[in-house]
XYZ file of C-alpha atoms in Angstrom:
739
model
C 0.000 0.000 0.000
C 1.371 3.412 -0.946
C 2.193 6.050 1.555
C 0.149 9.266 1.254
C 1.308 12.757 2.270
C -1.110 15.522 3.234
C 0.551 18.806 4.378
C 3.149 17.086 6.468
C 0.710 14.511 7.915
C 0.696 10.853 6.915
C -2.406 8.692 7.044
C -2.414 5.657 9.224
C -2.589 3.202 6.319
C 1.011 2.003 6.385
C 0.316 -1.009 8.565
C 1.850 -3.328 5.968
C 4.920 -1.203 5.659
C 7.712 -1.246 8.137
C 8.845 1.817 9.965
C 12.234 1.521 8.305
C 10.764 1.757 4.803
C 8.636 4.703 5.895
C 11.710 6.517 7.205
C 13.493 5.892 3.916
C 10.543 7.333 1.986
C 10.560 10.438 4.162
C 14.316 10.794 3.652
C 13.992 10.535 -0.132
C 11.150 13.065 -0.135
C 13.157 15.562 1.937
C 16.170 15.093 -0.304
C 14.123 15.816 -3.443
C 12.605 18.861 -1.771
C 16.047 20.228 -0.864
C 17.314 19.726 -4.406
C 14.259 21.493 -5.785
C 14.744 24.464 -3.460
C 18.443 24.589 -4.287
C 17.752 24.687 -8.045
C 15.131 27.354 -7.511
C 17.563 29.424 -5.481
C 20.305 29.088 -8.098
C 17.859 30.030 -10.837
C 16.789 33.098 -8.908
C 20.404 34.012 -8.192
C 21.325 33.715 -11.862
C 18.815 36.330 -12.890
C 20.365 39.755 -13.376
C 18.665 42.589 -11.571
C 17.186 45.060 -14.044
C 17.391 48.847 -13.930
C 13.893 50.246 -13.410
C 12.332 53.652 -13.987
C 9.243 55.247 -12.452
C 7.432 57.481 -14.958
C 4.216 58.057 -13.048
C 4.775 61.828 -13.277
C 5.854 61.864 -16.935
C 3.484 62.516 -19.847
C 5.906 62.583 -22.788
C 6.089 59.496 -25.005
C 9.536 60.529 -26.249
C 10.897 60.212 -22.716
C 9.322 56.792 -22.183
C 10.613 55.407 -25.484
C 14.162 56.634 -24.881
C 14.205 55.217 -21.349
C 13.343 51.811 -22.782
C 15.864 52.313 -25.599
C 18.779 52.483 -23.131
C 17.711 49.200 -21.479
C 15.747 50.533 -18.498
C 12.516 48.767 -17.539
C 9.451 50.910 -16.920
C 7.498 50.184 -13.751
C 3.718 50.296 -13.404
C 3.709 52.397 -10.258
C 1.018 55.037 -10.095
C 3.016 57.407 -7.884
C 6.623 58.568 -7.905
C 6.725 58.711 -4.091
C 8.135 55.871 -1.977
C 9.474 54.055 -5.019
C 12.579 51.869 -5.218
C 13.102 52.473 -8.944
C 16.611 53.389 -10.082
C 15.319 56.329 -12.133
C 12.507 58.723 -11.260
C 11.409 61.078 -14.052
C 9.103 63.976 -13.251
C 7.888 66.671 -15.616
C 7.119 69.082 -12.803
C 9.302 70.636 -10.093
C 10.386 68.259 -7.301
C 10.291 69.318 -3.669
C 13.400 69.092 -1.501
C 11.957 66.487 0.857
C 11.442 64.164 -2.125
C 15.162 64.370 -2.926
C 15.979 63.805 0.741
C 14.074 60.498 0.692
C 16.000 59.084 -2.272
C 18.487 56.285 -1.752
C 22.055 56.691 -2.940
C 21.573 54.444 -5.964
C 18.503 56.322 -7.232
C 18.460 59.184 -9.763
C 15.905 61.951 -10.285
C 15.826 64.476 -13.134
C 15.717 67.676 -11.046
C 18.074 69.557 -8.727
C 16.825 71.420 -5.663
C 16.769 75.206 -5.806
C 17.436 75.369 -9.553
C 14.744 78.043 -9.651
C 17.493 80.564 -8.841
C 18.056 80.847 -12.592
C 14.818 79.294 -13.888
C 12.437 81.844 -12.356
C 12.603 85.127 -14.235
C 12.639 87.285 -11.112
C 15.334 85.183 -9.393
C 17.435 85.199 -12.557
C 17.184 88.991 -12.814
C 18.119 89.430 -9.161
C 21.153 87.095 -9.303
C 22.405 88.566 -12.561
C 22.110 92.053 -11.135
C 24.240 91.068 -8.144
C 26.958 89.540 -10.300
C 26.957 92.455 -12.738
C 27.778 94.828 -9.867
C 30.887 92.790 -9.052
C 31.943 91.558 -12.498
C 30.134 93.808 -14.931
C 32.561 93.090 -17.764
C 31.646 89.380 -17.618
C 27.897 89.533 -16.890
C 26.647 91.801 -19.659
C 24.597 89.269 -21.634
C 21.148 89.828 -20.094
C 18.749 92.695 -20.863
C 18.309 95.366 -18.201
C 15.613 94.064 -15.843
C 13.386 95.309 -13.024
C 11.397 93.196 -10.577
C 7.913 94.535 -10.014
C 6.599 95.981 -7.768
C 9.782 96.294 -5.655
C 11.812 98.100 -8.332
C 9.037 100.156 -9.886
C 10.558 103.448 -8.724
C 13.885 102.527 -10.276
C 12.128 101.861 -13.586
C 10.387 105.248 -13.436
C 13.693 107.019 -12.781
C 15.252 105.230 -15.755
C 12.412 106.389 -18.037
C 12.558 109.910 -16.597
C 16.220 110.186 -17.548
C 15.266 109.493 -21.167
C 12.624 112.183 -21.046
C 15.037 114.745 -19.577
C 17.524 114.122 -22.356
C 14.647 114.244 -24.898
C 15.474 110.827 -26.217
C 12.957 108.339 -27.572
C 11.622 106.108 -24.823
C 12.722 102.467 -25.091
C 10.285 99.600 -25.424
C 9.796 97.319 -22.449
C 8.495 93.770 -22.276
C 6.363 92.624 -19.338
C 6.553 88.950 -18.234
C 5.141 86.896 -15.335
C 7.834 85.901 -12.838
C 7.048 82.198 -13.019
C 5.186 82.042 -16.323
C 5.786 79.871 -19.381
C 4.648 79.333 -22.996
C 4.270 83.066 -23.634
C 1.367 83.573 -21.259
C 0.865 87.108 -19.895
C 3.541 88.785 -22.063
C 2.978 92.229 -23.573
C 5.027 95.235 -24.739
C 4.748 98.865 -23.608
C 6.593 102.208 -23.468
C 4.955 104.075 -20.595
C 5.578 102.354 -17.209
C 2.573 104.127 -15.714
C 0.316 101.606 -17.450
C 1.733 98.685 -15.447
C -0.554 96.915 -12.990
C 1.398 96.396 -9.777
C -0.880 93.779 -8.268
C 1.290 90.706 -8.902
C 4.994 90.008 -9.089
C 6.341 90.398 -12.603
C 9.555 91.163 -14.434
C 10.072 94.084 -16.797
C 12.937 93.906 -19.318
C 14.222 96.339 -21.873
C 13.152 95.028 -25.263
C 16.009 94.016 -27.592
C 15.021 95.959 -30.675
C 17.794 94.934 -33.109
C 17.609 91.185 -33.669
C 19.412 89.092 -36.257
C 16.828 88.132 -38.876
C 16.442 84.836 -40.723
C 14.552 85.229 -44.007
C 13.136 88.448 -42.575
C 11.778 86.808 -39.410
C 12.869 87.261 -35.828
C 14.091 84.067 -34.144
C 15.637 82.682 -30.959
C 17.453 79.458 -30.060
C 16.345 76.725 -27.679
C 19.488 74.922 -26.500
C 19.583 71.984 -24.111
C 22.094 71.795 -21.253
C 22.658 68.710 -19.104
C 23.865 69.132 -15.512
C 25.014 65.800 -14.066
C 26.597 67.027 -10.798
C 26.410 70.167 -8.718
C 28.977 69.359 -6.016
C 31.236 70.014 -7.888
C 29.553 71.281 -11.036
C 29.622 69.237 -14.256
C 27.708 70.531 -17.282
C 27.292 69.564 -20.945
C 25.648 71.345 -23.878
C 23.879 69.494 -26.671
C 25.379 70.444 -30.032
C 22.011 70.894 -31.679
C 18.726 72.513 -30.781
C 15.674 74.307 -32.117
C 15.468 77.593 -34.023
C 12.028 79.097 -33.372
C 10.875 81.767 -35.793
C 8.089 84.290 -35.527
C 5.275 83.980 -38.052
C 5.198 87.583 -39.279
C 7.954 89.636 -40.898
C 9.812 91.735 -38.353
C 9.620 95.518 -38.190
C 11.162 97.700 -35.444
C 8.853 98.201 -32.483
C 6.619 101.263 -32.722
C 3.558 102.442 -30.870
C 1.418 101.032 -33.680
C 2.744 97.435 -33.698
C 3.437 96.785 -30.003
C 0.401 94.501 -29.790
C 1.469 92.290 -32.731
C 2.784 89.364 -30.700
C 3.255 87.114 -33.767
C 5.946 89.548 -34.872
C 7.743 90.184 -31.573
C 7.440 86.788 -29.856
C 9.062 83.573 -31.039
C 7.389 81.156 -28.604
C 6.108 78.028 -30.352
C 3.080 77.893 -28.042
C 2.066 81.365 -29.314
C 2.911 81.166 -33.022
C 1.457 77.697 -33.673
C -2.030 79.249 -33.635
C -1.159 81.647 -36.451
C -2.286 80.636 -39.933
C 1.171 81.565 -41.283
C 2.881 78.949 -39.124
C 4.725 76.617 -41.519
C 5.342 72.966 -40.740
C 7.951 71.283 -42.883
C 9.661 67.892 -43.002
C 13.045 69.417 -43.827
C 15.182 70.513 -40.884
C 16.239 73.783 -42.569
C 12.813 75.048 -43.588
C 9.609 76.056 -41.838
C 8.849 77.998 -38.667
C 10.919 75.590 -36.580
C 14.400 74.562 -37.693
C 17.523 72.958 -36.292
C 20.485 74.848 -34.849
C 22.868 72.891 -37.069
C 21.088 74.114 -40.190
C 21.285 77.701 -38.872
C 25.022 77.409 -38.208
C 25.560 76.016 -41.686
C 23.544 78.879 -43.175
C 25.576 81.485 -41.280
C 28.849 79.771 -42.093
C 28.031 79.723 -45.805
C 27.250 83.435 -45.526
C 30.813 84.048 -44.236
C 30.105 84.518 -40.526
C 32.308 83.120 -37.761
C 30.074 80.415 -36.276
C 32.904 78.971 -34.173
C 33.178 82.197 -32.183
C 29.394 82.429 -31.937
C 29.134 78.913 -30.476
C 32.008 79.641 -28.096
C 30.243 82.778 -26.859
C 27.013 80.834 -26.350
C 28.811 78.138 -24.327
C 30.508 80.828 -22.254
C 27.122 82.421 -21.567
C 25.686 79.080 -20.412
C 28.589 78.378 -18.043
C 28.421 81.830 -16.446
C 24.686 81.409 -15.888
C 25.197 78.050 -14.183
C 27.946 79.510 -11.985
C 25.496 82.101 -10.683
C 23.161 79.391 -9.369
C 25.893 76.994 -8.226
C 26.165 78.244 -4.591
C 22.411 78.070 -3.983
C 21.996 74.696 -5.690
C 24.986 73.196 -3.883
C 23.784 74.447 -0.524
C 20.280 73.057 -1.106
C 21.676 69.739 -2.340
C 23.887 69.338 0.730
C 20.912 70.062 2.945
C 18.919 67.368 1.119
C 21.783 64.843 1.185
C 23.565 65.314 4.528
C 26.762 63.355 5.000
C 27.314 62.794 1.283
C 30.850 63.623 0.211
C 31.384 66.062 -2.694
C 32.961 63.420 -4.942
C 30.049 61.023 -4.436
C 27.763 60.174 -7.358
C 24.930 62.683 -7.530
C 21.343 61.464 -7.125
C 20.164 64.410 -9.252
C 20.607 65.409 -12.856
C 18.703 67.909 -14.956
C 18.137 68.887 -18.585
C 17.651 72.663 -18.839
C 16.324 74.638 -21.780
C 18.210 77.893 -22.507
C 16.513 80.517 -24.676
C 19.187 82.514 -26.517
C 18.649 85.709 -28.540
C 21.204 86.848 -31.165
C 21.418 90.496 -32.187
C 22.685 92.025 -35.409
C 26.267 92.105 -34.112
C 26.147 88.344 -33.450
C 26.202 88.809 -29.714
C 24.192 86.177 -27.790
C 21.776 87.305 -25.061
C 20.136 85.175 -22.396
C 16.362 85.517 -22.339
C 15.387 82.845 -19.814
C 16.106 79.334 -18.546
C 13.439 76.624 -18.478
C 13.833 73.825 -15.928
C 10.983 71.771 -17.439
C 11.414 72.081 -21.227
C 8.790 70.466 -23.393
C 9.688 67.041 -24.796
C 6.675 66.764 -27.023
C 7.135 65.369 -30.533
C 4.637 67.340 -32.598
C 6.929 67.638 -35.611
C 9.787 65.704 -37.146
C 12.312 68.330 -36.061
C 11.181 67.850 -32.448
C 11.662 64.091 -32.600
C 15.050 64.376 -34.312
C 16.508 66.764 -31.732
C 14.787 65.739 -28.501
C 15.379 62.009 -28.998
C 19.117 62.663 -29.007
C 18.881 65.024 -26.025
C 17.119 62.447 -23.834
C 18.969 59.346 -25.042
C 22.476 60.783 -24.733
C 21.617 62.312 -21.348
C 20.526 58.937 -19.951
C 23.714 57.320 -21.235
C 25.870 60.029 -19.648
C 24.106 59.701 -16.290
C 25.188 56.022 -16.326
C 22.526 54.290 -14.237
C 23.679 50.720 -13.511
C 22.107 47.732 -11.826
C 25.241 47.311 -9.708
C 24.655 50.711 -8.054
C 22.101 49.171 -5.708
C 24.412 46.354 -4.617
C 27.301 48.770 -4.209
C 25.134 51.035 -2.092
C 24.223 48.139 0.210
C 27.900 47.269 0.584
C 28.733 50.877 1.463
C 25.974 50.933 4.052
C 27.443 47.822 5.679
C 30.874 49.446 5.664
C 29.460 52.569 7.308
C 27.806 50.398 9.935
C 31.119 48.727 10.735
C 32.782 52.132 10.852
C 30.260 53.390 13.396
C 31.257 50.563 15.737
C 34.521 52.442 16.363
C 32.940 55.847 16.731
C 33.719 55.996 20.464
C 37.413 55.423 19.772
C 37.458 57.996 16.977
C 35.607 60.519 19.109
C 38.093 59.966 21.925
C 40.967 60.488 19.538
C 39.638 63.841 18.319
C 38.292 64.960 21.655
C 39.707 68.454 22.373
C 40.232 67.532 26.010
C 42.302 64.487 25.061
C 44.304 66.483 22.524
C 44.912 69.239 25.088
C 46.508 66.740 27.494
C 48.764 65.324 24.797
C 52.395 66.169 24.521
C 53.704 68.307 21.707
C 54.864 65.233 19.825
C 51.461 63.587 20.196
C 49.683 66.682 18.897
C 51.990 66.772 15.894
C 51.185 63.134 15.132
C 47.445 63.823 15.306
C 47.843 66.843 13.037
C 49.910 64.866 10.531
C 47.309 62.117 10.562
C 44.560 64.593 9.758
C 46.520 66.115 6.911
C 47.337 62.687 5.555
C 43.695 61.622 5.659
C 42.651 64.794 3.829
C 45.266 64.218 1.143
C 44.181 60.613 0.692
C 40.573 61.739 0.299
C 41.656 64.225 -2.355
C 43.696 61.542 -4.080
C 40.690 59.222 -4.154
C 38.552 62.033 -5.562
C 41.081 62.861 -8.299
C 41.255 59.236 -9.365
C 37.486 58.876 -9.320
C 37.087 62.015 -11.407
C 39.598 60.634 -13.909
C 37.524 57.458 -14.262
C 34.345 59.504 -14.634
C 35.878 61.734 -17.308
C 37.100 58.687 -19.206
C 33.576 57.281 -19.262
C 32.116 60.629 -20.322
C 34.603 60.990 -23.170
C 33.583 57.596 -24.516
C 29.789 58.013 -24.098
C 29.248 61.726 -24.681
C 27.241 61.280 -27.881
C 26.258 64.677 -29.278
C 26.916 66.447 -25.969
C 29.993 68.571 -25.333
C 31.465 69.164 -21.886
C 31.551 72.874 -21.104
C 32.422 72.671 -17.406
C 34.965 71.786 -16.150
C 36.702 72.876 -19.323
C 40.029 71.656 -20.659
C 41.573 75.111 -21.163
C 43.431 75.999 -17.962
C 43.103 79.752 -18.474
C 39.375 79.413 -19.033
C 39.023 77.205 -15.965
C 40.904 79.749 -13.874
C 38.551 82.489 -15.077
C 35.463 80.425 -14.269
C 36.836 79.551 -10.841
C 37.314 83.251 -10.120
C 33.689 83.927 -11.092
C 32.497 81.047 -8.935
C 34.450 82.412 -5.983
C 32.697 85.751 -6.397
C 29.343 83.977 -6.532
C 30.088 82.205 -3.252
C 31.154 85.439 -1.628
C 27.867 87.039 -2.642
C 25.979 84.094 -1.241
C 28.082 84.402 1.927
C 28.788 80.719 1.645
C 32.492 80.663 2.348
C 32.154 82.281 5.774
C 29.370 79.977 7.010
C 31.451 76.924 7.942
C 35.145 76.051 7.688
C 34.401 73.156 5.309
C 33.449 75.592 2.563
C 37.118 76.310 1.956
C 37.463 72.738 0.766
C 34.620 73.267 -1.685
C 36.707 75.522 -3.907
C 39.558 73.007 -3.807
C 37.480 70.718 -5.989
C 37.606 73.368 -8.722
C 41.402 73.674 -8.365
C 42.387 70.015 -8.109
C 46.020 69.084 -7.748
C 47.587 66.467 -9.945
C 47.926 62.933 -8.661
C 51.729 63.114 -8.431
C 51.512 66.342 -6.407
C 49.159 64.756 -3.879
C 51.383 61.679 -3.629
C 54.418 63.858 -2.935
C 52.503 65.644 -0.161
C 51.555 62.291 1.358
C 55.229 61.286 1.266
C 56.124 64.463 3.144
C 53.567 63.596 5.826
C 55.033 60.092 6.118
C 58.530 61.535 6.475
C 57.335 63.848 9.242
C 55.590 60.904 10.871
C 58.796 58.865 10.865
C 57.767 56.370 8.185
C 59.752 55.462 5.084
C 57.947 57.287 2.233
C 56.784 55.510 -0.893
C 58.986 56.830 -3.660
C 56.729 55.758 -6.480
C 53.059 55.878 -7.335
C 50.827 52.880 -6.783
C 50.986 50.418 -9.648
C 48.107 48.649 -11.332
C 50.104 45.392 -11.513
C 52.836 43.542 -9.632
C 56.361 45.081 -9.767
C 58.591 43.933 -12.592
C 62.014 42.446 -11.937
C 64.324 44.971 -13.547
C 67.892 44.093 -14.644
C 69.419 46.059 -11.752
C 67.306 44.181 -9.230
C 68.082 40.899 -10.957
C 71.810 41.560 -10.592
C 71.411 42.350 -6.927
C 69.486 39.144 -6.345
C 71.908 37.015 -8.343
C 74.983 38.466 -6.654
C 73.396 38.036 -3.252
C 72.544 34.431 -4.005
C 75.925 33.621 -5.528
C 78.015 35.343 -2.873
C 75.986 34.739 0.276
C 73.908 31.611 -0.264
C 76.314 29.520 -2.400
C 79.780 30.401 -1.060
C 79.814 32.299 2.228
C 76.723 31.078 4.095
C 76.977 28.731 7.015
C 76.295 25.029 6.585
C 72.929 25.216 8.311
C 71.734 28.098 6.137
C 72.878 26.421 2.923
C 71.198 23.152 3.907
C 67.982 24.937 4.702
C 68.211 26.849 1.417
C 68.695 23.644 -0.578
C 65.674 22.058 1.078
C 63.535 25.095 0.230
C 64.764 25.104 -3.387
C 64.066 21.395 -3.725
C 60.579 21.820 -2.331
C 59.894 24.738 -4.693
C 61.152 22.757 -7.682
C 58.823 19.892 -6.846
C 55.886 22.290 -6.739
C 56.548 23.439 -10.302
C 55.123 21.664 -13.397
C 57.466 19.113 -15.061
C 58.273 21.515 -17.905
C 59.770 24.057 -15.464
C 61.595 21.755 -13.024
C 64.883 21.969 -14.915
C 66.350 24.891 -13.037
C 70.030 25.578 -13.125
C 71.115 26.438 -9.616
C 74.860 26.356 -10.182
C 76.948 29.411 -9.363
C 78.057 29.720 -12.988
C 74.535 30.122 -14.302
C 73.720 32.703 -11.668
C 76.901 34.618 -12.431
C 75.922 34.698 -16.088
C 72.671 36.368 -15.114
C 74.578 38.828 -12.961
C 77.057 39.735 -15.686
C 74.294 40.325 -18.262
C 72.864 43.178 -16.205
C 76.053 44.510 -14.652
C 76.375 47.399 -17.084
C 72.818 48.616 -16.518
C 73.240 48.318 -12.765
C 76.224 50.637 -12.675
C 74.415 53.152 -14.860
C 71.385 53.366 -12.523
C 72.458 52.751 -8.921
C 69.794 52.333 -6.293
C 69.018 55.137 -3.867
C 70.715 55.241 -0.519
C 67.382 54.674 1.222
C 67.311 51.092 -0.136
C 70.541 50.064 1.665
C 70.460 47.591 4.482
C 72.419 47.011 7.649
C 74.149 43.686 8.175
C 74.646 41.914 11.484
C 78.006 43.629 12.046
C 76.545 47.087 11.592
C 78.002 47.721 8.120
C 76.166 48.934 5.081
C 74.931 46.342 2.632
C 74.991 47.668 -0.905
C 72.440 47.183 -3.634
C 74.150 44.053 -4.863
C 74.206 42.424 -1.398
C 70.545 41.801 -0.695
C 70.188 39.386 2.222
C 68.370 36.111 1.817
C 64.811 35.470 2.939
C 65.968 33.608 6.040
C 68.187 36.540 6.982
C 65.284 38.932 6.541
C 63.188 36.749 8.822
C 65.924 36.809 11.492
C 66.151 40.598 11.160
C 62.383 40.927 11.494
C 62.413 38.730 14.613
C 65.275 40.697 16.118
C 63.431 43.983 15.621
C 60.302 42.886 17.501
C 59.343 44.503 20.769
C 57.918 42.900 23.899
C 54.456 42.690 22.350
C 55.684 40.728 19.338
C 55.318 43.714 16.993
C 57.785 45.150 14.509
C 59.451 48.404 15.528
C 59.119 50.449 12.356
C 58.756 53.818 14.073
C 60.427 55.180 17.182
C 58.375 54.905 20.374
C 57.869 58.630 20.886
C 54.350 58.626 22.267
C 53.395 59.572 25.764
C 50.782 57.983 28.011
C 48.052 60.349 26.879
C 48.407 59.129 23.284
C 47.322 55.541 23.966
C 44.998 55.372 20.997
C 47.748 56.244 18.505
C 50.060 53.676 20.054
C 47.382 50.973 19.901
C 46.692 51.667 16.249
C 50.397 51.545 15.430
C 50.747 48.236 17.258
C 47.789 46.796 15.381
C 49.340 47.874 12.087
C 52.656 46.283 13.024
C 50.932 43.038 13.923
C 49.219 42.996 10.542
C 52.541 43.638 8.804
C 54.183 40.831 10.777
C 51.448 38.365 9.803
C 51.756 39.438 6.176
C 55.518 38.957 6.161
C 55.176 35.521 7.741
C 52.621 34.566 5.082
C 54.978 35.729 2.342
C 57.758 33.643 3.896
C 55.652 30.554 3.237
C 54.689 31.659 -0.292
C 55.997 30.255 -3.556
C 55.303 32.477 -6.536
C 55.431 31.877 -10.274
C 56.559 34.729 -12.449
C 55.862 34.584 -16.242
C 59.105 34.466 -18.179
C 61.282 33.917 -15.078
C 62.780 30.837 -13.532
C 61.798 29.706 -10.084
C 65.078 30.966 -8.639
C 64.509 34.400 -10.157
C 60.973 34.428 -8.768
C 62.353 33.658 -5.299
C 64.799 36.518 -5.675
C 61.926 38.809 -6.542
C 60.027 37.766 -3.433
C 63.140 38.322 -1.332
C 63.445 41.809 -2.735
C 59.813 42.575 -1.930
C 60.297 41.378 1.652
C 63.429 43.416 2.193
C 61.753 46.526 0.775
C 58.339 45.898 2.247
C 57.738 49.547 3.147
C 58.171 50.497 -0.500
C 56.083 47.684 -1.990
C 53.320 47.447 0.621
C 51.001 49.893 -1.118
C 51.807 48.403 -4.528
C 50.825 44.894 -3.443
C 47.684 46.147 -1.720
C 46.700 48.252 -4.740
C 47.244 45.277 -7.068
C 44.972 42.967 -5.105
C 42.323 45.654 -4.663
C 42.286 46.111 -8.442
C 42.005 42.351 -8.967
C 39.156 42.008 -6.470
C 37.358 44.993 -7.979
C 37.717 43.462 -11.456
C 36.239 40.178 -10.265
C 33.327 41.966 -8.589
C 32.630 43.974 -11.731
C 32.610 40.841 -13.868
C 30.143 39.240 -11.478
C 27.932 42.361 -11.463
C 27.923 42.517 -15.269
């Protein structure tokens, strides 16, 4: 009779079956269940996590199609709040608390406080402040007045024209936070203005550059990927928006003809003269590339024009940088400046060009339209969105990396009491002068290492951007050093106006990110700190691979082996050496066991590199001291057993290596404990290397042993190189697994 299973219970119909058979059946069933769960787990583990995007607050089909085109999966969430999606796209403005709730691996397409240049009244106010300080640089915006606060100033300006009996200028009246041409009208007499709501009045630019007799402006797209520090790109194409009536200079009779004076698409599309065309160089909406080609064929300098436009965009972004950075740091507390930004933004710049080919900034739109009404819209905006998403570089591994960083931060917080005690002012006050110097050197060294990590990370980021820039062009930070210096000076003035540099001491470091030192300069400063600390400095930069056995080193190893190990060593040392060599030979494959260990073969190796060795002698810092107190030259490197005896002889009562002099007092117990822990780690590493047999491509086993001996004897020089090599290898393995 068969055994029946019902939710873990077994019916009592196994009377003809022994208990032993029943136990076997249960065992087989449990085994099959475990195998099934194991296969299910492996199948689930093999699935790659997908990058997701929440588009609940997005209405544009162009955005949705381009998000899917870059390999991002769209979610079916009905709200963009409390989502775990990697990308959150919103058409409207995002509040600061929404950015504060984002996780480090998430990205959202808006920066906080970007309204400082996107609202017309804020833009006018910030530009006015900068023009007072650097008027020669900030002269690309029309004269503006914020109503009703600056109404008296506008009246005085008009009164001066009347006193000099000059013709009154034309003014344009705009809502402070309006869009799509709503509420715009032209006037001459400021007494007709209604002061009930906040608006902006600008002096009308009455001498535009005409295209086929029509007034036009440019809509250019700018991508900001980081604000702390600033990174910006401009798309090398855009839209040319033309008016739908032939332009005539503004007079009292035609001030109400908005189809002539305004170039907004949302206004002119209702005019019967609006022309839609499939070609990119015809119609009421054209491409910027076609305009540049038209001007270039006419003999105009389009390279200078594009350079001036890029310069205008950068200066505008620098004005808002202090406010945006401050708001971003408030939303993301504890996030380091070189960390990946959770925000990015595509801005729409409206540029006006006058008859002298000077570009003027009209306004900045933080939510430009991505509608695809015409072919020209789809051609340009598809590239803007697609290339922007590629540059932002949203990866599935960001989530896993963020979880690993959170675990690391948790482990770091376990030692917060020790770190707090170390930096406690009361503890530092009781320290001796030497202890205070050590703490100060440690702080400087940590700061330099942070800067070094940031410089290397920025180099990796720039390499990725250069390879995936598409049709974008990086405009900040720029390559030209003189231009970068000029922009940094303007940014410093912007921070002074914002009173940002006097708020906290950390703001001094903010400007350092715009004046980064080179990697070799930072490494030399770290070496100086190590020399002051009493450590042997690393003379070379960290390598991305294991050190190579140069001819000079090979000679030193061969001479040491031939002179010390084969002729002048004691009988016990030579016997021990022969046993080690025999054991190492047996560990090699049969094809590499034929190693010539005779003195003649080693001398041949030494003589082949003797000339190069005398041309490039080693530095005096690489000399050693023998047991009799004499200097050991570069060609007399001691054997590995001798290095082990020297390491044992230099150990203190705690079993730790004495690399630095014991110059700490009782009040500096934490520093002493950390040094002892580091020495213990070094001792364990050296002992592990003593038991290691390495294989070096293209070298014999004896030469590989010489290389390991050299590394042991110069451990202070090669420690960072070995650590850097294995960190690179582990990072490569992790990246392969994540991909």
